[in-house]
mmCIF file of C-alpha atoms in Angstrom:
data_model
loop_
_atom_site.group_PDB
_atom_site.id
_atom_site.type_symbol
_atom_site.label_atom_id
_atom_site.label_comp_id
_atom_site.label_asym_id
_atom_site.label_seq_id
_atom_site.Cartn_x
_atom_site.Cartn_y
_atom_site.Cartn_z
ATOM 1 C CA MET A 136 0.000 0.000 0.000
ATOM 2 C CA ALA A 137 1.502 3.318 -1.059
ATOM 3 C CA SER A 138 2.061 5.910 1.649
ATOM 4 C CA PHE A 139 2.308 9.548 0.599
ATOM 5 C CA HIS A 140 3.502 12.653 2.418
ATOM 6 C CA PRO A 141 0.888 15.416 2.732
ATOM 7 C CA HIS A 142 3.068 17.753 0.688
ATOM 8 C CA TYR A 143 5.947 17.429 -1.772
ATOM 9 C CA ASP A 144 8.133 20.075 -3.336
ATOM 10 C CA ALA A 145 7.893 18.363 -6.727
ATOM 11 C CA ILE A 146 6.173 15.398 -8.360
ATOM 12 C CA VAL A 147 7.910 13.779 -11.327
ATOM 13 C CA VAL A 148 5.669 11.618 -13.529
ATOM 14 C CA GLY A 149 7.769 9.040 -15.365
ATOM 15 C CA SER A 150 11.192 7.622 -14.565
ATOM 16 C CA GLY A 151 12.937 7.464 -17.940
ATOM 17 C CA PRO A 152 16.171 9.400 -18.518
ATOM 18 C CA GLY A 153 14.453 12.803 -18.482
ATOM 19 C CA GLY A 154 12.352 12.240 -15.372
ATOM 20 C CA ALA A 155 15.086 10.422 -13.485
ATOM 21 C CA SER A 156 17.592 13.173 -14.270
ATOM 22 C CA VAL A 157 15.250 15.933 -13.074
ATOM 23 C CA ALA A 158 14.374 13.960 -9.943
ATOM 24 C CA ARG A 159 18.047 13.412 -9.166
ATOM 25 C CA THR A 160 18.866 17.096 -9.579
ATOM 26 C CA LEU A 161 15.955 18.260 -7.416
ATOM 27 C CA ALA A 162 16.547 15.684 -4.699
ATOM 28 C CA ALA A 163 20.233 16.632 -4.510
ATOM 29 C CA THR A 164 19.181 20.170 -3.526
ATOM 30 C CA GLY A 165 17.173 18.812 -0.596
ATOM 31 C CA ALA A 166 13.764 19.046 -2.247
ATOM 32 C CA ARG A 167 11.148 16.484 -1.258
ATOM 33 C CA VAL A 168 10.531 14.657 -4.541
ATOM 34 C CA LEU A 169 7.949 12.029 -5.444
ATOM 35 C CA ILE A 170 8.577 9.913 -8.569
ATOM 36 C CA LEU A 171 5.545 8.133 -10.003
ATOM 37 C CA GLU A 172 6.209 5.265 -12.415
ATOM 38 C CA ARG A 173 3.393 3.416 -14.164
ATOM 39 C CA GLY A 174 5.458 0.261 -14.662
ATOM 40 C CA SER A 175 7.276 -2.069 -12.328
ATOM 41 C CA ALA A 176 10.518 -1.360 -10.508
ATOM 42 C CA ALA A 177 11.388 -5.035 -10.059
ATOM 43 C CA PRO A 178 15.073 -5.901 -10.582
ATOM 44 C CA VAL A 179 15.957 -6.542 -14.214
ATOM 45 C CA ALA A 180 16.155 -10.263 -14.941
ATOM 46 C CA GLY A 181 17.035 -10.170 -18.637
ATOM 47 C CA THR A 182 14.208 -12.538 -19.620
ATOM 48 C CA LEU A 183 11.721 -12.525 -22.485
ATOM 49 C CA THR A 184 8.851 -12.780 -20.002
ATOM 50 C CA GLN A 185 9.865 -9.635 -18.138
ATOM 51 C CA MET A 186 10.623 -7.710 -21.331
ATOM 52 C CA THR A 187 7.185 -8.636 -22.679
ATOM 53 C CA ALA A 188 5.554 -7.241 -19.543
ATOM 54 C CA MET A 189 7.611 -4.044 -19.895
ATOM 55 C CA ALA A 190 7.060 -3.365 -23.565
ATOM 56 C CA ALA A 191 4.815 -5.779 -25.462
ATOM 57 C CA ILE A 192 1.376 -5.338 -23.895
ATOM 58 C CA PRO A 193 -0.881 -3.812 -26.611
ATOM 59 C CA GLY A 194 -2.042 -0.322 -25.724
ATOM 60 C CA LYS A 195 0.458 0.003 -22.888
ATOM 61 C CA GLY A 196 3.912 -0.671 -24.265
ATOM 62 C CA ALA A 197 3.125 -1.675 -27.847
ATOM 63 C CA PHE A 198 1.127 0.157 -30.514
ATOM 64 C CA PHE A 199 0.370 -0.695 -34.129
ATOM 65 C CA HIS A 200 0.205 2.135 -36.664
ATOM 66 C CA ARG A 201 -2.110 2.140 -39.663
ATOM 67 C CA ASP A 202 0.721 0.908 -41.889
ATOM 68 C CA ALA A 203 1.095 -2.177 -39.605
ATOM 69 C CA SER A 204 4.407 -0.931 -38.193
ATOM 70 C CA LEU A 205 4.951 -1.558 -34.498
ATOM 71 C CA LEU A 206 5.877 1.076 -31.922
ATOM 72 C CA VAL A 207 7.393 -0.196 -28.677
ATOM 73 C CA ARG A 208 8.140 1.718 -25.494
ATOM 74 C CA GLY A 209 9.383 0.594 -22.107
ATOM 75 C CA VAL A 210 6.837 0.994 -19.297
ATOM 76 C CA THR A 211 9.092 0.292 -16.340
ATOM 77 C CA ALA A 212 11.468 2.028 -13.971
ATOM 78 C CA GLY A 213 14.068 3.642 -16.206
ATOM 79 C CA GLY A 214 11.640 3.784 -19.135
ATOM 80 C CA SER A 215 12.799 2.651 -22.538
ATOM 81 C CA SER A 216 16.450 2.935 -21.487
ATOM 82 C CA THR A 217 15.923 -0.353 -19.636
ATOM 83 C CA ILE A 218 15.166 -2.243 -22.866
ATOM 84 C CA ASN A 219 17.011 -0.332 -25.590
ATOM 85 C CA PHE A 220 20.222 -1.409 -27.325
ATOM 86 C CA ALA A 221 22.373 1.005 -25.269
ATOM 87 C CA THR A 222 23.534 2.928 -28.341
ATOM 88 C CA ALA A 223 24.279 6.656 -28.129
ATOM 89 C CA ALA A 224 24.915 9.422 -30.639
ATOM 90 C CA SER A 225 25.725 13.111 -30.463
ATOM 91 C CA PRO A 226 22.757 15.522 -30.744
ATOM 92 C CA PRO A 227 21.794 16.098 -34.386
ATOM 93 C CA ALA A 228 22.812 19.318 -36.102
ATOM 94 C CA ALA A 229 19.183 20.435 -36.144
ATOM 95 C CA PHE A 230 19.534 21.635 -32.551
ATOM 96 C CA ALA A 231 22.447 23.918 -33.416
ATOM 97 C CA ARG A 232 20.538 25.306 -36.400
ATOM 98 C CA LEU A 233 17.754 26.257 -33.989
ATOM 99 C CA GLY A 234 20.222 28.041 -31.712
ATOM 100 C CA ILE A 235 20.222 25.292 -29.067
ATOM 101 C CA ASP A 236 23.776 24.598 -27.905
ATOM 102 C CA LEU A 237 24.038 21.170 -26.261
ATOM 103 C CA ALA A 238 27.827 20.890 -26.387
ATOM 104 C CA ASP A 239 28.383 21.460 -22.661
ATOM 105 C CA ASP A 240 25.609 19.000 -21.783
ATOM 106 C CA GLU A 241 27.107 16.367 -24.054
ATOM 107 C CA ARG A 242 30.561 16.838 -22.526
ATOM 108 C CA ALA A 243 29.093 16.486 -19.026
ATOM 109 C CA LEU A 244 27.273 13.270 -19.933
ATOM 110 C CA ARG A 245 30.318 11.790 -21.634
ATOM 111 C CA ALA A 246 32.313 12.491 -18.477
ATOM 112 C CA GLU A 247 29.700 10.827 -16.254
ATOM 113 C CA LEU A 248 28.271 7.910 -18.221
ATOM 114 C CA PRO A 249 30.026 4.727 -19.384
ATOM 115 C CA LEU A 250 29.958 6.002 -22.961
ATOM 116 C CA GLY A 251 32.225 4.865 -25.778
ATOM 117 C CA PRO A 252 32.853 2.170 -28.423
ATOM 118 C CA LEU A 253 33.054 -1.467 -27.356
ATOM 119 C CA PRO A 254 36.514 -3.040 -27.136
ATOM 120 C CA ASP A 255 37.328 -5.486 -29.933
ATOM 121 C CA ASP A 256 36.756 -8.552 -27.753
ATOM 122 C CA LEU A 257 33.087 -7.582 -27.284
ATOM 123 C CA ILE A 258 32.387 -7.131 -30.998
ATOM 124 C CA GLY A 259 30.538 -10.291 -32.075
ATOM 125 C CA PRO A 260 31.282 -12.273 -35.237
ATOM 126 C CA MET A 261 28.179 -11.050 -37.064
ATOM 127 C CA ALA A 262 28.891 -7.384 -36.327
ATOM 128 C CA ARG A 263 32.530 -7.913 -37.316
ATOM 129 C CA ARG A 264 31.573 -9.574 -40.605
ATOM 130 C CA ILE A 265 29.247 -6.710 -41.554
ATOM 131 C CA MET A 266 31.755 -4.025 -40.539
ATOM 132 C CA THR A 267 34.582 -5.654 -42.529
ATOM 133 C CA ALA A 268 32.407 -5.968 -45.636
ATOM 134 C CA ALA A 269 31.237 -2.357 -45.376
ATOM 135 C CA GLN A 270 34.757 -1.003 -44.917
ATOM 136 C CA ASP A 271 36.033 -3.121 -47.801
ATOM 137 C CA ALA A 272 33.339 -1.446 -49.918
ATOM 138 C CA GLY A 273 34.694 1.979 -48.944
ATOM 139 C CA LEU A 274 31.904 2.878 -46.516
ATOM 140 C CA GLY A 275 32.573 4.815 -43.326
ATOM 141 C CA TRP A 276 31.284 2.025 -41.120
ATOM 142 C CA ARG A 277 32.652 2.438 -37.596
ATOM 143 C CA LYS A 278 32.107 1.391 -34.014
ATOM 144 C CA LEU A 279 29.209 3.175 -32.343
ATOM 145 C CA ASP A 280 29.170 4.678 -28.868
ATOM 146 C CA LYS A 281 27.590 2.269 -26.406
ATOM 147 C CA MET A 282 26.388 2.974 -22.866
ATOM 148 C CA ILE A 283 27.958 -0.216 -21.580
ATOM 149 C CA ARG A 284 30.518 -0.932 -18.878
ATOM 150 C CA PRO A 285 32.934 -3.297 -20.684
ATOM 151 C CA ALA A 286 34.223 -4.848 -17.460
ATOM 152 C CA LEU A 287 30.717 -6.129 -16.666
ATOM 153 C CA CYS A 288 29.669 -7.037 -20.217
ATOM 154 C CA ARG A 289 29.887 -10.724 -21.094
ATOM 155 C CA THR A 290 31.136 -12.041 -24.420
ATOM 156 C CA GLY A 291 28.326 -13.820 -26.226
ATOM 157 C CA CYS A 292 25.583 -12.040 -24.286
ATOM 158 C CA TRP A 293 22.608 -10.743 -26.288
ATOM 159 C CA ARG A 294 20.265 -9.504 -23.545
ATOM 160 C CA CYS A 295 20.506 -5.723 -24.098
ATOM 161 C CA MET A 296 16.894 -5.407 -25.248
ATOM 162 C CA TYR A 297 15.633 -7.863 -22.637
ATOM 163 C CA GLY A 298 17.212 -5.747 -19.906
ATOM 164 C CA CYS A 299 20.787 -6.296 -18.743
ATOM 165 C CA PRO A 300 20.849 -8.495 -15.606
ATOM 166 C CA PHE A 301 24.586 -7.960 -15.075
ATOM 167 C CA GLY A 302 24.671 -4.193 -14.538
ATOM 168 C CA ALA A 303 26.760 -3.708 -17.675
ATOM 169 C CA LYS A 304 24.271 -1.508 -19.531
ATOM 170 C CA TRP A 305 23.627 2.013 -18.276
ATOM 171 C CA THR A 306 19.957 2.827 -17.776
ATOM 172 C CA ALA A 307 18.061 5.650 -16.130
ATOM 173 C CA ARG A 308 17.651 3.358 -13.136
ATOM 174 C CA ASP A 309 21.145 4.553 -12.179
ATOM 175 C CA PHE A 310 19.814 8.120 -11.896
ATOM 176 C CA LEU A 311 16.739 6.836 -10.038
ATOM 177 C CA ASP A 312 18.883 5.068 -7.475
ATOM 178 C CA GLU A 313 20.869 8.249 -6.931
ATOM 179 C CA ALA A 314 17.691 10.318 -6.575
ATOM 180 C CA CYS A 315 16.403 7.883 -3.955
ATOM 181 C CA ARG A 316 19.712 8.020 -2.071
ATOM 182 C CA HIS A 317 19.148 11.782 -1.860
ATOM 183 C CA GLY A 318 15.711 11.153 -0.337
ATOM 184 C CA ALA A 319 13.362 10.983 -3.319
ATOM 185 C CA GLN A 320 10.433 8.570 -3.030
ATOM 186 C CA LEU A 321 9.752 6.196 -5.938
ATOM 187 C CA VAL A 322 6.276 4.677 -6.235
ATOM 188 C CA ALA A 323 5.977 2.059 -8.993
ATOM 189 C CA ASP A 324 2.832 0.549 -10.556
ATOM 190 C CA ALA A 325 1.279 3.992 -10.201
ATOM 191 C CA ARG A 326 -1.102 5.260 -12.907
ATOM 192 C CA VAL A 327 -1.385 9.040 -12.884
ATOM 193 C CA GLU A 328 -4.948 9.925 -13.883
ATOM 194 C CA ARG A 329 -4.698 13.689 -14.236
ATOM 195 C CA VAL A 330 -2.896 16.822 -13.152
ATOM 196 C CA ILE A 331 -4.748 18.793 -10.491
ATOM 197 C CA VAL A 332 -5.013 22.420 -11.619
ATOM 198 C CA GLU A 333 -5.997 25.200 -9.223
ATOM 199 C CA HIS A 334 -6.110 28.901 -10.100
ATOM 200 C CA GLY A 335 -4.396 28.204 -13.396
ATOM 201 C CA ARG A 336 -1.435 26.345 -11.860
ATOM 202 C CA ALA A 337 -0.527 22.709 -11.326
ATOM 203 C CA ALA A 338 -1.164 21.779 -7.700
ATOM 204 C CA GLY A 339 -0.553 18.024 -7.757
ATOM 205 C CA VAL A 340 -1.858 14.858 -9.372
ATOM 206 C CA GLU A 341 -4.482 12.176 -8.947
ATOM 207 C CA VAL A 342 -2.829 8.770 -9.033
ATOM 208 C CA THR A 343 -4.170 5.225 -8.758
ATOM 209 C CA VAL A 344 -2.054 2.776 -6.785
ATOM 210 C CA GLY A 345 -3.344 -0.672 -5.873
ATOM 211 C CA GLY A 346 -6.841 0.228 -6.982
ATOM 212 C CA THR A 347 -7.045 3.298 -4.732
ATOM 213 C CA VAL A 348 -7.078 6.859 -6.080
ATOM 214 C CA HIS A 349 -4.907 9.350 -4.175
ATOM 215 C CA ALA A 350 -4.724 13.119 -4.513
ATOM 216 C CA VAL A 351 -1.066 14.044 -4.011
ATOM 217 C CA ARG A 352 -0.072 17.684 -3.850
ATOM 218 C CA ALA A 353 3.027 19.644 -4.931
ATOM 219 C CA PRO A 354 3.590 23.134 -6.386
ATOM 220 C CA VAL A 355 5.710 21.648 -9.198
ATOM 221 C CA VAL A 356 4.602 18.794 -11.456
ATOM 222 C CA VAL A 357 7.079 17.505 -14.053
ATOM 223 C CA LEU A 358 5.597 15.403 -16.851
ATOM 224 C CA ALA A 359 8.296 13.066 -18.139
ATOM 225 C CA ALA A 360 6.190 10.110 -19.224
ATOM 226 C CA GLY A 361 7.531 10.057 -22.781
ATOM 227 C CA GLY A 362 6.283 11.059 -26.199
ATOM 228 C CA ILE A 363 3.057 9.090 -25.742
ATOM 229 C CA GLY A 364 2.514 9.061 -21.978
ATOM 230 C CA SER A 365 2.830 12.810 -21.409
ATOM 231 C CA PRO A 366 0.390 13.836 -24.198
ATOM 232 C CA ARG A 367 -2.119 11.270 -22.947
ATOM 233 C CA LEU A 368 -1.895 12.702 -19.446
ATOM 234 C CA LEU A 369 -2.228 16.254 -20.758
ATOM 235 C CA HIS A 370 -5.379 15.190 -22.614
ATOM 236 C CA ARG A 371 -6.885 13.611 -19.480
ATOM 237 C CA SER A 372 -6.091 16.825 -17.606
ATOM 238 C CA GLY A 373 -7.723 19.083 -20.209
ATOM 239 C CA LEU A 374 -4.376 20.745 -20.904
ATOM 240 C CA ALA A 375 -3.694 19.815 -24.534
ATOM 241 C CA PRO A 376 -5.254 20.293 -27.960
ATOM 242 C CA ALA A 377 -7.054 17.417 -29.671
ATOM 243 C CA ALA A 378 -3.827 16.235 -31.334
ATOM 244 C CA VAL A 379 -0.293 16.617 -29.946
ATOM 245 C CA PRO A 380 2.564 16.451 -32.522
ATOM 246 C CA PHE A 381 4.400 13.144 -32.592
ATOM 247 C CA PHE A 382 6.989 11.358 -34.727
ATOM 248 C CA SER A 383 8.696 7.997 -34.566
ATOM 249 C CA ASP A 384 11.584 7.079 -36.855
ATOM 250 C CA PRO A 385 10.751 3.726 -38.502
ATOM 251 C CA VAL A 386 13.267 0.907 -38.406
ATOM 252 C CA VAL A 387 13.535 -1.824 -41.046
ATOM 253 C CA ALA A 388 15.684 -4.937 -40.593
ATOM 254 C CA VAL A 389 17.353 -6.162 -43.795
ATOM 255 C CA MET A 390 18.537 -9.745 -43.493
ATOM 256 C CA GLY A 391 20.691 -12.172 -45.444
ATOM 257 C CA SER A 392 22.213 -15.559 -44.705
ATOM 258 C CA VAL A 393 25.791 -16.839 -44.828
ATOM 259 C CA ASP A 394 26.996 -20.417 -44.615
ATOM 260 C CA ASP A 395 30.104 -20.075 -42.464
ATOM 261 C CA LEU A 396 28.782 -18.492 -39.244
ATOM 262 C CA ASP A 397 27.086 -19.951 -36.196
ATOM 263 C CA GLY A 398 26.153 -16.899 -34.164
ATOM 264 C CA GLY A 399 23.299 -14.708 -33.096
ATOM 265 C CA ALA A 400 24.379 -14.149 -29.488
ATOM 266 C CA GLU A 401 26.170 -10.804 -29.331
ATOM 267 C CA VAL A 402 25.731 -7.134 -28.446
ATOM 268 C CA PRO A 403 23.570 -5.522 -31.168
ATOM 269 C CA MET A 404 24.348 -2.198 -32.861
ATOM 270 C CA ALA A 405 28.063 -2.429 -32.184
ATOM 271 C CA ALA A 406 28.965 -0.531 -35.378
ATOM 272 C CA GLY A 407 27.231 1.360 -38.154
ATOM 273 C CA LEU A 408 27.033 4.279 -40.544
ATOM 274 C CA ALA A 409 25.057 7.538 -40.339
ATOM 275 C CA LEU A 410 24.013 9.620 -43.345
ATOM 276 C CA PRO A 411 22.396 12.655 -41.685
ATOM 277 C CA GLY A 412 21.937 14.487 -44.968
ATOM 278 C CA GLU A 413 19.755 11.648 -46.250
ATOM 279 C CA GLY A 414 18.108 11.026 -42.881
ATOM 280 C CA ILE A 415 19.201 7.378 -42.842
ATOM 281 C CA SER A 416 21.422 5.415 -40.491
ATOM 282 C CA PHE A 417 22.585 1.791 -40.496
ATOM 283 C CA ALA A 418 23.886 -0.621 -37.876
ATOM 284 C CA ASP A 419 24.396 -4.319 -37.354
ATOM 285 C CA LEU A 420 21.403 -5.803 -35.547
ATOM 286 C CA ALA A 421 21.920 -9.253 -34.085
ATOM 287 C CA LEU A 422 18.478 -10.027 -32.673
ATOM 288 C CA PRO A 423 17.501 -12.478 -29.933
ATOM 289 C CA ARG A 424 16.083 -15.631 -31.479
ATOM 290 C CA PRO A 425 12.411 -14.958 -30.527
ATOM 291 C CA MET A 426 12.568 -11.462 -32.036
ATOM 292 C CA TYR A 427 14.212 -12.780 -35.191
ATOM 293 C CA SER A 428 11.482 -15.405 -35.529
ATOM 294 C CA ALA A 429 8.779 -12.773 -35.056
ATOM 295 C CA PHE A 430 10.324 -10.599 -37.770
ATOM 296 C CA ALA A 431 10.516 -13.543 -40.174
ATOM 297 C CA ALA A 432 6.910 -14.536 -39.492
ATOM 298 C CA GLN A 433 5.711 -10.930 -39.865
ATOM 299 C CA VAL A 434 6.858 -10.887 -43.499
ATOM 300 C CA GLY A 435 5.729 -14.438 -44.224
ATOM 301 C CA ARG A 436 9.224 -15.970 -44.378
ATOM 302 C CA PHE A 437 8.367 -19.100 -42.443
ATOM 303 C CA ASP A 438 11.110 -20.891 -44.370
ATOM 304 C CA ARG A 439 13.619 -18.696 -42.494
ATOM 305 C CA LEU A 440 12.360 -19.360 -38.959
ATOM 306 C CA HIS A 441 15.253 -21.694 -38.144
ATOM 307 C CA ALA A 442 18.035 -19.714 -39.853
ATOM 308 C CA HIS A 443 18.746 -17.395 -36.905
ATOM 309 C CA ALA A 444 22.323 -18.547 -36.238
ATOM 310 C CA ARG A 445 23.506 -17.777 -39.783
ATOM 311 C CA THR A 446 21.432 -14.706 -40.635
ATOM 312 C CA LEU A 447 23.141 -11.326 -40.745
ATOM 313 C CA SER A 448 20.826 -8.415 -40.028
ATOM 314 C CA ILE A 449 21.305 -4.722 -40.746
ATOM 315 C CA MET A 450 19.132 -2.068 -39.143
ATOM 316 C CA VAL A 451 18.000 0.687 -41.503
ATOM 317 C CA LYS A 452 16.595 3.685 -39.618
ATOM 318 C CA ILE A 453 14.804 6.348 -41.642
ATOM 319 C CA ALA A 454 13.930 9.834 -40.426
ATOM 320 C CA ASP A 455 10.177 10.234 -40.019
ATOM 321 C CA GLU A 456 8.242 13.227 -41.292
ATOM 322 C CA ALA A 457 7.118 15.548 -38.506
ATOM 323 C CA GLY A 458 3.459 15.019 -39.278
ATOM 324 C CA GLY A 459 2.165 12.512 -36.739
ATOM 325 C CA ALA A 460 0.096 13.000 -33.624
ATOM 326 C CA VAL A 461 -1.075 11.531 -30.347
ATOM 327 C CA ALA A 462 -4.847 11.988 -30.450
ATOM 328 C CA ARG A 463 -7.157 12.760 -27.550
ATOM 329 C CA ALA A 464 -8.589 9.246 -27.835
ATOM 330 C CA GLY A 465 -5.111 7.892 -27.089
ATOM 331 C CA SER A 466 -4.270 6.617 -30.568
ATOM 332 C CA THR A 467 -0.952 7.415 -32.242
ATOM 333 C CA ARG A 468 -0.146 8.023 -35.884
ATOM 334 C CA ARG A 469 3.077 8.961 -37.574
#
């Protein structure tokens, strides 16, 4: 049963990188901070079952667009950082063109986070084969920055997207832990229903925990529930237009088989190539076997279901047009 203080200095809704970072900063100043997370805060086990609960429940973590593409988000402590591939990139040039200078912020993060290319011994055979072929073709294929602690990463491990059970992958749970050490309170499995507005200002939130609705008050409410969660909450609070702008860069996996490899268990997105002018980026993408099988079945290639160990996969990520929306009814389109 959740127990709330009668008054907080700030309520942070969502515990992904943005929310966890804000909560950490506020708590470090001595502010009384409440963090509300809709998903679970159970320790990461690195299993398909747990990942499915975090990200594959339709309408909660998984959404189908009209073109049958699938959008997945992590509804758990740490947000999608808990189940992503731990790949990082510098802010795109678009920010600088808009007069937003993120250079100091990037330097600070690079100094704090375990951020850099993987050592050679952690580059798997599939990623190495693709990188060698690309470089032989004259392409600028290179190692990508990973948010991984090499000393804790295990050769032949493939669990990045399932959630790293070894503590090798950085996630926003690191920031959450620090916020809680500074005195912040984290309440998981908490569904925020709406923002309480009084005299034109946020005064707290209504949140359901264990089937009970609580009114929790604070003069500052930070919505950090992600590109879908925050608009939905704004709609339920009467604080947003009928459609909130939204985009989601689509990802296509291009696959081909070779006869002289027996792999499939390695860190994905170890190396790649970015073409910002064209809005396209590429990376190796060794998938866990169940995900590979789902991709093959999705396109009707049932003859390829058992070819996981010898199938090379390249991720092709294409910049989306900024024309989508999260609608008041909760649906998303891109």
